[in-house]
Coordinates of C-alpha atoms in Angstrom, one line a residue:
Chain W
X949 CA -40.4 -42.1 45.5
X950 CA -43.2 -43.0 47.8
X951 CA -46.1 -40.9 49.2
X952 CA -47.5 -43.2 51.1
X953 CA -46.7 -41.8 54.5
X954 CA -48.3 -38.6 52.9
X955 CA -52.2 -40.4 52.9
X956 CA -51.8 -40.4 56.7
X957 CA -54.0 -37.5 57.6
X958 CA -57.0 -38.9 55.7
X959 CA -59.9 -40.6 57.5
X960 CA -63.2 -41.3 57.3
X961 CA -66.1 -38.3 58.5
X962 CA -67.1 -39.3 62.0
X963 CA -70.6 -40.4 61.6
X964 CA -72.0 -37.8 64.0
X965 CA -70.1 -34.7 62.0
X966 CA -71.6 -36.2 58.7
X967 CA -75.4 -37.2 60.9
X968 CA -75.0 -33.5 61.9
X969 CA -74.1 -31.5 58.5
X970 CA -76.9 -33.4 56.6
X971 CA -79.4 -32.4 59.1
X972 CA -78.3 -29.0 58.5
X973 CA -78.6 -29.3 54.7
X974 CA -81.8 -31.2 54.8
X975 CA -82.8 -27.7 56.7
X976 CA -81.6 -25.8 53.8
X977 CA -82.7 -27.9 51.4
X978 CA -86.6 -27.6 53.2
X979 CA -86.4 -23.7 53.5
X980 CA -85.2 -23.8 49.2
X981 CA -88.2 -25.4 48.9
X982 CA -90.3 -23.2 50.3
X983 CA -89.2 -20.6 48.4
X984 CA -89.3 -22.2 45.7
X985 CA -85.4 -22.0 45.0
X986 CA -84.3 -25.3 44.4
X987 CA -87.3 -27.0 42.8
X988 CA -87.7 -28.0 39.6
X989 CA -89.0 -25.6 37.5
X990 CA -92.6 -27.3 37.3
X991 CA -92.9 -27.6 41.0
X992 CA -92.1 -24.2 41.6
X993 CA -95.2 -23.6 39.9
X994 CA -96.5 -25.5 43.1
X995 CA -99.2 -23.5 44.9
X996 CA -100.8 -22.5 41.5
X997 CA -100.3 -26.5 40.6
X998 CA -100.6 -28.6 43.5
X999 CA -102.5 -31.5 42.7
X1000 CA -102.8 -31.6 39.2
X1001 CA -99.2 -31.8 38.6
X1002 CA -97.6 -28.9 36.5
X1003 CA -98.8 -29.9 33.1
X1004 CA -102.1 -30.1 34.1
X1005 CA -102.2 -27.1 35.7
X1006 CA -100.8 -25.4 32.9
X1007 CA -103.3 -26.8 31.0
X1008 CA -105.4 -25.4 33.9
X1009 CA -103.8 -21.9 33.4
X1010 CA -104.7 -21.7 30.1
X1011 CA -108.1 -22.2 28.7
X1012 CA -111.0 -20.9 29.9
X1013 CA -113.0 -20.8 27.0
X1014 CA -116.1 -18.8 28.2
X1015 CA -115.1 -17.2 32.0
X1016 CA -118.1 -15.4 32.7
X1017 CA -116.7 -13.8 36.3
X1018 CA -113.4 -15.0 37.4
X1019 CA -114.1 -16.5 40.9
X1020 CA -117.9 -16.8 40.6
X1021 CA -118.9 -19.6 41.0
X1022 CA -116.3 -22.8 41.1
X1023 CA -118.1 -25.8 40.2
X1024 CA -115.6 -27.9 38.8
X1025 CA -113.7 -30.0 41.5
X1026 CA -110.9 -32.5 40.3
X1027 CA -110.1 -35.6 42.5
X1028 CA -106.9 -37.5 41.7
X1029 CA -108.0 -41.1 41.2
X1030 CA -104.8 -42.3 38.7
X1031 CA -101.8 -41.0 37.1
X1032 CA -100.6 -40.6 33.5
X1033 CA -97.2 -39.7 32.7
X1034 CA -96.4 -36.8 30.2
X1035 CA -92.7 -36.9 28.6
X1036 CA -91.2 -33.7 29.0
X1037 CA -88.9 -31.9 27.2
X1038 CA -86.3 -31.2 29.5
X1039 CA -84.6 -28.4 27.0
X1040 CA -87.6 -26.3 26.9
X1041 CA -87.5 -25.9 30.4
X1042 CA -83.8 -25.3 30.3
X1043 CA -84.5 -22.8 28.1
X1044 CA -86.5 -20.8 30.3
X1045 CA -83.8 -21.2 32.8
X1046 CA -81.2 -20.1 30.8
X1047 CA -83.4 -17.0 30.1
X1048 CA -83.7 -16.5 34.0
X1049 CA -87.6 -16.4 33.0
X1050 CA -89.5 -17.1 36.2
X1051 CA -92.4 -20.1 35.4
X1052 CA -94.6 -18.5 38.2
X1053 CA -94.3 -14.9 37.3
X1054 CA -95.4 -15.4 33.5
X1055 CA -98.0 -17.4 34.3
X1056 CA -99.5 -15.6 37.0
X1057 CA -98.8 -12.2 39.3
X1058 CA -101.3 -13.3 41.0
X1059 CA -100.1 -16.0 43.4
X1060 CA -101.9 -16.2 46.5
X1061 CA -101.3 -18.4 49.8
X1062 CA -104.3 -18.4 51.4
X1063 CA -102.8 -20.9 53.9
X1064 CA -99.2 -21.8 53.7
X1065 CA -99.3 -25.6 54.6
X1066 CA -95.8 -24.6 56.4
X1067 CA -92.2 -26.8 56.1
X1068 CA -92.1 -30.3 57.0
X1069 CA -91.8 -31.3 60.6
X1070 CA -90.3 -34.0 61.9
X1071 CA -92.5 -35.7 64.6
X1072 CA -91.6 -38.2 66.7
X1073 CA -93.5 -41.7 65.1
X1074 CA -96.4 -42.1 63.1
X1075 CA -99.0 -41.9 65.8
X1076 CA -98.1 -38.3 66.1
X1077 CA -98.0 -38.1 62.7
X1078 CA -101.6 -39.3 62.6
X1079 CA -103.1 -36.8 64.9
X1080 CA -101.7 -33.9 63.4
X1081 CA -102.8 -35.0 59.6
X1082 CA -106.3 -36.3 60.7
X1083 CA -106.3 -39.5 58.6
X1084 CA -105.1 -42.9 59.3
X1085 CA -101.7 -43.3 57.7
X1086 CA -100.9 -46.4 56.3
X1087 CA -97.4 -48.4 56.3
X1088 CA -95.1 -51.1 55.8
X1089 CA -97.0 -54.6 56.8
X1090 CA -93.1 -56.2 56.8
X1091 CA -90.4 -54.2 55.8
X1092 CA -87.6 -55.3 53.9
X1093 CA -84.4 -57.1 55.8
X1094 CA -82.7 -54.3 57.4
X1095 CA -84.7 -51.7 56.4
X1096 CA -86.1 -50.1 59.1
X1097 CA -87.8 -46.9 60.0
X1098 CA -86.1 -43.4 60.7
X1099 CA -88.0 -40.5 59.8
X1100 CA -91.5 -39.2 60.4
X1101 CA -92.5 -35.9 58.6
X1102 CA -96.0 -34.3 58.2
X1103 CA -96.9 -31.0 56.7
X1104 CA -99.9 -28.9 57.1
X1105 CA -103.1 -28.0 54.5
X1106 CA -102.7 -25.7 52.6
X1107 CA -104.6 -23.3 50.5
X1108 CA -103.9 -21.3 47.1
X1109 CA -105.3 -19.5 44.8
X1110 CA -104.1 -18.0 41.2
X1111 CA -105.6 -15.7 38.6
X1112 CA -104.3 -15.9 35.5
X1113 CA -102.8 -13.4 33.1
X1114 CA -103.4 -14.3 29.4
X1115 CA -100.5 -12.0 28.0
X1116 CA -98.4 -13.8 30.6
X1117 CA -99.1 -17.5 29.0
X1118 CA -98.2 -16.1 25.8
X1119 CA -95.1 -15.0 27.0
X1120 CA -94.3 -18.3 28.8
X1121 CA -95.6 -20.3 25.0
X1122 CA -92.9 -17.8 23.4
X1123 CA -90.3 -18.2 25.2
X1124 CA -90.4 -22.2 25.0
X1125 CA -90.7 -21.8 21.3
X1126 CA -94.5 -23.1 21.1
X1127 CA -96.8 -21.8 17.9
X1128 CA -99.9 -22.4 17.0
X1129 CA -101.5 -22.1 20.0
X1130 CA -104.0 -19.9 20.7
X1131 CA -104.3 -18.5 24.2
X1132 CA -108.0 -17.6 24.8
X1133 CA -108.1 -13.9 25.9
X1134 CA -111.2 -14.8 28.0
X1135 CA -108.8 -16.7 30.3
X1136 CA -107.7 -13.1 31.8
X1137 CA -108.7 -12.7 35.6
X1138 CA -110.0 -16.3 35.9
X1139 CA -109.1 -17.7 39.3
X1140 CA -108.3 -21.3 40.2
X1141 CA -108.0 -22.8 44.0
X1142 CA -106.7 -25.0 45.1
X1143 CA -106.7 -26.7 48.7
X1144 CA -104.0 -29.5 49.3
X1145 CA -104.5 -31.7 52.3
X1146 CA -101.2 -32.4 54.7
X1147 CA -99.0 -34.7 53.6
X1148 CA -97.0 -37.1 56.3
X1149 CA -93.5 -38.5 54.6
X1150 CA -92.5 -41.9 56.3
X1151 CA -88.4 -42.4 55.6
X1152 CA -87.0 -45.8 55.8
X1153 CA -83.3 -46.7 55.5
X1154 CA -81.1 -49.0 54.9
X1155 CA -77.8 -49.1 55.0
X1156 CA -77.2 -46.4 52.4
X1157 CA -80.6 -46.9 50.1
X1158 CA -83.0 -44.3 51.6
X1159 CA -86.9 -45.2 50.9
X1160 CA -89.4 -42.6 51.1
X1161 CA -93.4 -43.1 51.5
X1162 CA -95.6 -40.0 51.0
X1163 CA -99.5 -40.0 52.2
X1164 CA -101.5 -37.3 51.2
X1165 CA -105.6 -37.0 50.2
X1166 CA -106.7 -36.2 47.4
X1167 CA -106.0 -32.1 46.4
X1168 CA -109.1 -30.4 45.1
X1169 CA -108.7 -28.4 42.3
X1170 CA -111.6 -25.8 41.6
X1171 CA -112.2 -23.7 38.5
X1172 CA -114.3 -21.5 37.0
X1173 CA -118.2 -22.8 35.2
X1174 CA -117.4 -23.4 32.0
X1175 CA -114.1 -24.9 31.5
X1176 CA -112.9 -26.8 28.7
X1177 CA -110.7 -29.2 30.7
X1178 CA -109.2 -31.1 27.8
X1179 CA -108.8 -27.8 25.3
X1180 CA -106.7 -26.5 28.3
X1181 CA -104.7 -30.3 28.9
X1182 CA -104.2 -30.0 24.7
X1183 CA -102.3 -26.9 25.3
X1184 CA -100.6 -27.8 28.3
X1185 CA -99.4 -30.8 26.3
X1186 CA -97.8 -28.7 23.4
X1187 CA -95.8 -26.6 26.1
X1188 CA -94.8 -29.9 27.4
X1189 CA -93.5 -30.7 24.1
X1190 CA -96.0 -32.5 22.3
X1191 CA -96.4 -31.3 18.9
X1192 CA -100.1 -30.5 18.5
X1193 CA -101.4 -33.9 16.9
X1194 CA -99.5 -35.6 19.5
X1195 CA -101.5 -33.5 22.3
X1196 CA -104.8 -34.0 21.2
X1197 CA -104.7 -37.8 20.9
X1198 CA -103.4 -37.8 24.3
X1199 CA -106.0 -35.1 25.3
X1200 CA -108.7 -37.5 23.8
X1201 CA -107.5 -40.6 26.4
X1202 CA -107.1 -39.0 29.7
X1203 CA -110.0 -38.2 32.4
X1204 CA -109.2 -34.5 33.1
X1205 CA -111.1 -34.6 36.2
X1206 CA -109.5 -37.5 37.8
X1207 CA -105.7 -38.1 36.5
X1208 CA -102.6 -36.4 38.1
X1209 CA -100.1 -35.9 35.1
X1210 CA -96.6 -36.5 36.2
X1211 CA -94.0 -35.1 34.1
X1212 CA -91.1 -37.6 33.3
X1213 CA -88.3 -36.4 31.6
X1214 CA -88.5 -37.4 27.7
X1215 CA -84.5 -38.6 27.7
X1216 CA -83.2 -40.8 30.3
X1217 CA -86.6 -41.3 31.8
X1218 CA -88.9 -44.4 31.7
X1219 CA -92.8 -45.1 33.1
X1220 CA -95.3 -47.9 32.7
X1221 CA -98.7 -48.5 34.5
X1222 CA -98.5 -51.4 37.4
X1223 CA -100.5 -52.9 39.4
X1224 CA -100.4 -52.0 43.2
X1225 CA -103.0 -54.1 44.5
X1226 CA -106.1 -53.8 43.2
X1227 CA -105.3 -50.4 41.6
X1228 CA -103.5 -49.2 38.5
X1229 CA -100.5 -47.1 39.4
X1230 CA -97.4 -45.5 37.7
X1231 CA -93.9 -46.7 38.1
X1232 CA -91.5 -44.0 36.7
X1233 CA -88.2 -44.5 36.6
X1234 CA -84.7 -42.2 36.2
X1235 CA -81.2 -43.2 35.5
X1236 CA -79.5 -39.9 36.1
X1237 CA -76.9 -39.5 33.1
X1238 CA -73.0 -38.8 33.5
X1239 CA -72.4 -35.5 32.0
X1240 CA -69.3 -34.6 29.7
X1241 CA -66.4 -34.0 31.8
X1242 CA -67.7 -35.7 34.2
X1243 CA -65.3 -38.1 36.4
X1244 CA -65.1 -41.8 34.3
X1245 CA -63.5 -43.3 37.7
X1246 CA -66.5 -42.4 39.4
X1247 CA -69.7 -45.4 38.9
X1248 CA -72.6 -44.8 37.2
X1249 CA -75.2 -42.7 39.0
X1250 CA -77.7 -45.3 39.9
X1251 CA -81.5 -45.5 38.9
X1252 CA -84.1 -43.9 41.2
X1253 CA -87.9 -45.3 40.8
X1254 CA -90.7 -43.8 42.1
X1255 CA -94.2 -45.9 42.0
X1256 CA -97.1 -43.3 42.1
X1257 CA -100.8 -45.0 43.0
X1258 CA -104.2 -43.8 45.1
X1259 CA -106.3 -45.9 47.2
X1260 CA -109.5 -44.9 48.0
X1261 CA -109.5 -41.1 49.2
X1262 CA -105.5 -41.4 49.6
X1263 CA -102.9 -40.5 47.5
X1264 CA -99.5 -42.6 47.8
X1265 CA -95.9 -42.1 46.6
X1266 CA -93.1 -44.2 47.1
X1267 CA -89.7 -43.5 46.0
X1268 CA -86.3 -45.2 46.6
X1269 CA -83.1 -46.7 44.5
X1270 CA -83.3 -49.1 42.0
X1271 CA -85.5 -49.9 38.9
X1272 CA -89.0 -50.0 40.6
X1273 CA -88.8 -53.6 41.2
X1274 CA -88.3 -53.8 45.2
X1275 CA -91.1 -50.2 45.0
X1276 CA -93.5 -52.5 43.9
X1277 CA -92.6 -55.0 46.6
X1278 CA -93.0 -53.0 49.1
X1279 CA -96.3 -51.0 48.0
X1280 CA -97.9 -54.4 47.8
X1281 CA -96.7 -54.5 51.8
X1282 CA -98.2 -51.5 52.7
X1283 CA -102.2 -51.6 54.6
Chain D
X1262 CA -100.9 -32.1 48.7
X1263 CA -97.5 -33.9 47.7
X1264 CA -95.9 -31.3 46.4
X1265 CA -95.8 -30.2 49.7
X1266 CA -93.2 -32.6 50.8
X1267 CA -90.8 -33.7 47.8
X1268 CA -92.3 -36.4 46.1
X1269 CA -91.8 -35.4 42.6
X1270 CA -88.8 -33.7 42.8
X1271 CA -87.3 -37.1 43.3
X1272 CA -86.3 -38.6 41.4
X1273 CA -87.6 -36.1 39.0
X1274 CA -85.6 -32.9 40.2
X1275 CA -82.4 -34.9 39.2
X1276 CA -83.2 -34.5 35.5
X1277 CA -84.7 -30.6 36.3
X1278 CA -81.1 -29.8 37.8
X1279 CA -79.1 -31.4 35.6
X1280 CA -80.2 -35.1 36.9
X1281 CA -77.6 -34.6 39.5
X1282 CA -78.2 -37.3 42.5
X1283 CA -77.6 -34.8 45.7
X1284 CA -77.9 -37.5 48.5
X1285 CA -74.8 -39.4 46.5
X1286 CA -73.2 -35.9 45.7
X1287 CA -72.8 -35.7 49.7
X1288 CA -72.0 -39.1 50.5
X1289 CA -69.2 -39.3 47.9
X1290 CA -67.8 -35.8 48.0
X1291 CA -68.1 -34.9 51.5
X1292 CA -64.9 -37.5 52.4
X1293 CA -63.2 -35.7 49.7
X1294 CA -63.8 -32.2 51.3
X1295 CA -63.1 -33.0 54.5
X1296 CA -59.8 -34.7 53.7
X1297 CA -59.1 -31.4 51.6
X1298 CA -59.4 -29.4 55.1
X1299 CA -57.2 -31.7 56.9
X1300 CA -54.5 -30.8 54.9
X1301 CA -55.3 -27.5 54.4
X1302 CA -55.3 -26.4 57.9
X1303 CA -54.4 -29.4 59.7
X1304 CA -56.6 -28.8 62.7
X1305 CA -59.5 -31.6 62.4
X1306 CA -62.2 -29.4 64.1
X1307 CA -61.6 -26.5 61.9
X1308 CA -61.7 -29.1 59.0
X1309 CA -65.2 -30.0 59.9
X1310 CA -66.2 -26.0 60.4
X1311 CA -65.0 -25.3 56.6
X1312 CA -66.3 -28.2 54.9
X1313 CA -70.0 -27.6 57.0
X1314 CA -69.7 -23.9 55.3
X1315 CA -68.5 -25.1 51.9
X1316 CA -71.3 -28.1 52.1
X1317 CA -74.3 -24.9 53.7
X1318 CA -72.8 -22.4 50.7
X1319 CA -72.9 -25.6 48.1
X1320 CA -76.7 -26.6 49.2
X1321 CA -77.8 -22.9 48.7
X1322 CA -76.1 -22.1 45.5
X1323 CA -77.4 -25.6 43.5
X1324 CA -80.1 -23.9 41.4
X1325 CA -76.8 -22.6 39.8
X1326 CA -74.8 -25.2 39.3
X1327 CA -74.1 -25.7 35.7
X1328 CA -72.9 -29.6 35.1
X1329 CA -71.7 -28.3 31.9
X1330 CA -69.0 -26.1 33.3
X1331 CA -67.6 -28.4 35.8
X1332 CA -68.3 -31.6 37.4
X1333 CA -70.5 -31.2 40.7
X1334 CA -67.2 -32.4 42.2
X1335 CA -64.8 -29.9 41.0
X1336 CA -67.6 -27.0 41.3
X1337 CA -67.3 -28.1 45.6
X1338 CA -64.0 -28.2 45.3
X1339 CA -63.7 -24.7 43.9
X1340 CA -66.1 -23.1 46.8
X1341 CA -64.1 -25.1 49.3
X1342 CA -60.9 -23.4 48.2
X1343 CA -62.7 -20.0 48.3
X1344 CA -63.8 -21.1 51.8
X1345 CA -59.9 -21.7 52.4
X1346 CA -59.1 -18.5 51.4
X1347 CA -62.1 -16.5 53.4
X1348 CA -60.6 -18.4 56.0
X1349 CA -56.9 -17.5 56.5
X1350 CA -58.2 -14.0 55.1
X1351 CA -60.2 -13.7 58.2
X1352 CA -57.4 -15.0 60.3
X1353 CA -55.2 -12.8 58.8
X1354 CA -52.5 -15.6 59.9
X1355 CA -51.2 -18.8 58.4
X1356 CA -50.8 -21.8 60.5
X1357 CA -47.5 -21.6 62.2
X1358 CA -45.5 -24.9 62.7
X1359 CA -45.5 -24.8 66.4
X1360 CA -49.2 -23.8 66.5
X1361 CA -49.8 -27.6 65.0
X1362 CA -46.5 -28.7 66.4
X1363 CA -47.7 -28.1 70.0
X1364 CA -50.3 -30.7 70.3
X1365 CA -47.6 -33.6 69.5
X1366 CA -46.0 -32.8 71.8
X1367 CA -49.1 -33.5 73.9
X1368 CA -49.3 -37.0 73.8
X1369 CA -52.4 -38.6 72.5
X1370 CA -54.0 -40.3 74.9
X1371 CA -56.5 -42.5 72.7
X1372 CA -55.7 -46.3 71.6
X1373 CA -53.2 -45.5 68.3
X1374 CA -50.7 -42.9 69.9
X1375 CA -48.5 -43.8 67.2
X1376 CA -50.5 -42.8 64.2
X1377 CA -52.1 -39.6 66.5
X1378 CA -48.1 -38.1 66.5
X1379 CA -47.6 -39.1 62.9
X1380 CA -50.3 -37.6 62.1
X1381 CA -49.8 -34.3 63.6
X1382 CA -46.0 -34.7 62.3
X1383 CA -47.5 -34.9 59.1
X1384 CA -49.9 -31.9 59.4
X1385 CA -47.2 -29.8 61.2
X1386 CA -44.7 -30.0 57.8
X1387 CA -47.3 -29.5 55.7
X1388 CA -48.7 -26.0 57.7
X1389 CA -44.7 -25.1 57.5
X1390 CA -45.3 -25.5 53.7
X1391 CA -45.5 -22.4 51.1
X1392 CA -49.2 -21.4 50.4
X1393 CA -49.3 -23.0 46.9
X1394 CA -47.7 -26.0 48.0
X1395 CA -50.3 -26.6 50.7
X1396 CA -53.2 -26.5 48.6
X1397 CA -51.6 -28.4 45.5
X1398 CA -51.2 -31.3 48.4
X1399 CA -54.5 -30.4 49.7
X1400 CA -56.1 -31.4 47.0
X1401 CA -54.1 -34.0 46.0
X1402 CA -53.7 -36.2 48.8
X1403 CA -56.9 -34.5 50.4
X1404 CA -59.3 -34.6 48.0
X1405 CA -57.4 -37.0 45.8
X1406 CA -58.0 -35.2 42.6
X1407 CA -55.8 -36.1 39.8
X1408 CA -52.7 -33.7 38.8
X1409 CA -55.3 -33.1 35.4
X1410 CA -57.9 -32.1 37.8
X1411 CA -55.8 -29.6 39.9
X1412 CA -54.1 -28.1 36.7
X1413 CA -58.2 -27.1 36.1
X1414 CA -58.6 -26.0 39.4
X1415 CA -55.5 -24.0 40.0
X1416 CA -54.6 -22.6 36.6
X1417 CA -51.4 -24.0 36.6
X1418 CA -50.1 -26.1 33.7
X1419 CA -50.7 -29.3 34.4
X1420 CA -47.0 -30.4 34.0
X1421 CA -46.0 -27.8 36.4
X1422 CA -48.5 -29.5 39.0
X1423 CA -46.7 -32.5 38.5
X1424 CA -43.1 -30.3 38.9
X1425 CA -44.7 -28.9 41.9
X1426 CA -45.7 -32.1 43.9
X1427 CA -42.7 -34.0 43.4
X1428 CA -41.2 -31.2 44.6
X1429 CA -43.0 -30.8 47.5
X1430 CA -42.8 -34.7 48.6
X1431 CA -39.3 -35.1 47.9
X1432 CA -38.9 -32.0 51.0
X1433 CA -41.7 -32.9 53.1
X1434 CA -39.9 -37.4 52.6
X1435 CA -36.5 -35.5 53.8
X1436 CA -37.8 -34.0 56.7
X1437 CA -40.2 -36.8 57.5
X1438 CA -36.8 -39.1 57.2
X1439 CA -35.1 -36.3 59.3
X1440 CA -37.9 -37.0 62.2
X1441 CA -38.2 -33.0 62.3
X1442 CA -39.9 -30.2 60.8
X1443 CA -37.5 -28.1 59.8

């Protein structure tokens, strides 16, 4: 018997009901993320973390060999001038989910915003961008066939600072099933700030594809005199994962004061350094996996790239479908 | 600086939470919600209300989502039919037939009058249907899940599903035939 007659109340979403809704959930999604609800676990870690990545800054968070007074004097600035990428594994941060254990809380109780850099606000074009972020932003020389622009975001500086709780650490290092490594006690009561500069997010579209540019300048990290920047990455590096041979030889190659770490899931996730230009940046790139009982009619998730690089004082990310390829492309477009 | 905005947490958040793709989650599932409402309750506007609260409630509760309990699709469907069931609760009323049978008899003044009564033919037998039968063809013709797929959802066997539907068509094909809504 047929059913056919029965498909005749299905349509298609009118395009300004489904315009509308993902407004509205973009909304939510920006007021998660200020809360820090829907982030992944190493971004919540944000204000503590912004601009060293979370590895970094858990590497930050946790040595500070010889802290003589906590927010004395904070000589050490770090500029982001590349990028490395740090496999993570993804099931010790599952873990820690699974445990409810809050990232933020066992690393620190003492989370202050100094200045909350606020949710990002759409503005009408990039000139308006411009004069709220007080740098020139760059963009698209020729943009690719009907791609066009559609979005203009900008967020505010903000400010942070954290002081760190050594039993804390050792908590977070237990619970992810790290041993071995020794937590200086001295670490207790440093402080670390950190000043992040605003950010503008330029959104261009194609039909379906959605291509995002971020702009920011360089964060400054400061710490305490006396910081032994790789002993802290080392450590970082073992809670990422990395057994403790593996972190030191890493440790050993990277310029602590000047590379962002960008954590990449260790399955299903792929990097390599690229040119953009004249400078070296990161391509990483994410084919998101189709789980056990998932839907076989439905396709394949596709992959998502995003192409990490800095130029001069400015940071730039770029992120959008596909393998990196057509990222690449377009970063080469961008003045 | 970036974080501020979210650069890494995408594509990066996918693998965080479960590597779930959250743009494509809306594109693809939201035709599949909506659909569900429309036969649900037959009225299009309050099919757009309930899938914006099941999509708002959804968007809120993904730090919990658990890909290996459910598939992100059957995990919306589920808060849909709790948004279903909020809903009549609240109304305290099921959909009568002549409360959806009234507006075909208001002719449709737009360019497919034909399809605009069938359709409202078709959502008036439906709202005259049982509760259980609704939402079995709710989600099977709505959200096209597969009678597999409902069995999981409702409880039911997934035999009986299949018992259930055939059922249901062969009355709603009779009174379709008939040109009524008895």
């Amino acid at each position: 018997m047929t059913d056919k007659f029965l498909s005749d109340l299905r349509e298609p979403a009118r395009p300004a009901f489904v315009e509308a809704l993902k407004q509205r959930l973009d909304a939510i999604e920006y007021e998660q993320a200020e809360r820090g609800v829907t982030r992944p676990l190493w971004l919540r870690l944000r204000p503590a973390f912004a601009g060293v990545a979370a590895l970094a800054a858990v590497a930050v968070a946790l040595s500070v060999p010889t802290v003589r007074a906590s927010a004395r004097s904070l000589l050490e600035i770090f500029r982001v001038k590349r990028f490395a990428a740090v496999p993570v594994d993804m099931s010790r941060l599952e873990r820690l989910h699974n445990q409810e254990l809050d990232l933020k809380t066992l690393i620190s109780d003492n989370l202050q915003v100094l200045k909350d850099p606020g949710a990002p606000l759409a503005v009408a074009d990039v000139a308006a961008a411009a004069g709220k972020v007080g740098f020139e932003i760059a963009q698209l020389a020729e943009l690719p066939q009907d791609c066009a622009l559609s979005e203009v975001r900008v967020t505010g500086q903000g400010s942070f600072k954290a002081t760190l709780d050594t039993d804390r650490i050792e908590q977070l290092a237990s619970a992810l099933g790290v041993t071995g490594v020794e937590i200086p006690r001295q670490l207790n009561g440093a402080s670390v700030a950190i000043q992040t500069s605003p950010t503008v997010m330029l959104r261009y579209t194609r039909g379906k594809d959605d291509f995002r540019l971020f702009q920011a300048l360089s964060p400054q990290v400061a710490l305490p005199e006396g910081i032994d920047v790789r002993q802290l990455g080392t450590i970082g590096l073992q809670l990422a994962g990395m057994s403790a041979e593996e972190a030191q030889l890493f440790a050993s190659k990277v310029d602590w004061r000047t590379t962002l770490l960008v954590p990449v899931p260790a399955m299903g996730g792929d990097f390599r350094d690229v040119a953009v230009g004249d400078a070296q940046g990161l391509l990483v790139t994410v084919r998101p996996q189709r789980r056990a009982g998932g839907d076989a009619q439905r396709p394949m998730p596709r992959w998502h790239s995003v192409l990490l690089w800095s130029k001069g004082e400015r940071l730039f990310a770029l992120q959008g479908p596909g393998s990196g390829m057509e990222l690449l492309e377009m970063a080469n477009e961008i003045g | 600086m970036m974080a501020e905005m979210p650069v890494l947490s995408w594509p990066f958040s996918r693998a965080a939470t479960a590597e779930i793709d959250w743009d494509d989650v809306y594109c693809t599932e939201l035709p599949r919600v909506l659909n569900y409402f429309r036969y649900r309750v037959g009225q299009a506007e309050t099919a757009e209300d309930l899938t914006s609260t099941t999509f708002e409630k959804a968007w809120r509760a993904r730090a919990k989502y658990r890909p290996e309990r459910a598939s992100v699709a059957t995990w919306l469907l589920t808060i849909a039919r709790h948004v279903a069931i909020d809903y009549y609760r609240a109304r305290r009323v099921d959909v009568a037939l002549d409360d959806v049978a009234e507006p075909a008899r208001q002719a449709a003044l737009d360019d497919d009058i034909q399809r605009g009564l069938d359709r409202r033919r078709l959502a008036s037998l439906i709202a005259a249907l049982p509760e259980r039968e609704r939402e079995l063809l709710a989600l099977k013709y709505g959200a096209e899940e597969t009678n597999r797929a409902i069995a999981r959802l409702t409880g039911l066997s997934e035999s009986n599903v299949g018992t259930i539907l055939s059922r249901t068509v062969a009355t709603l094909r009779s009174r379709w035939e008939a040109g009524g809504q008895s």
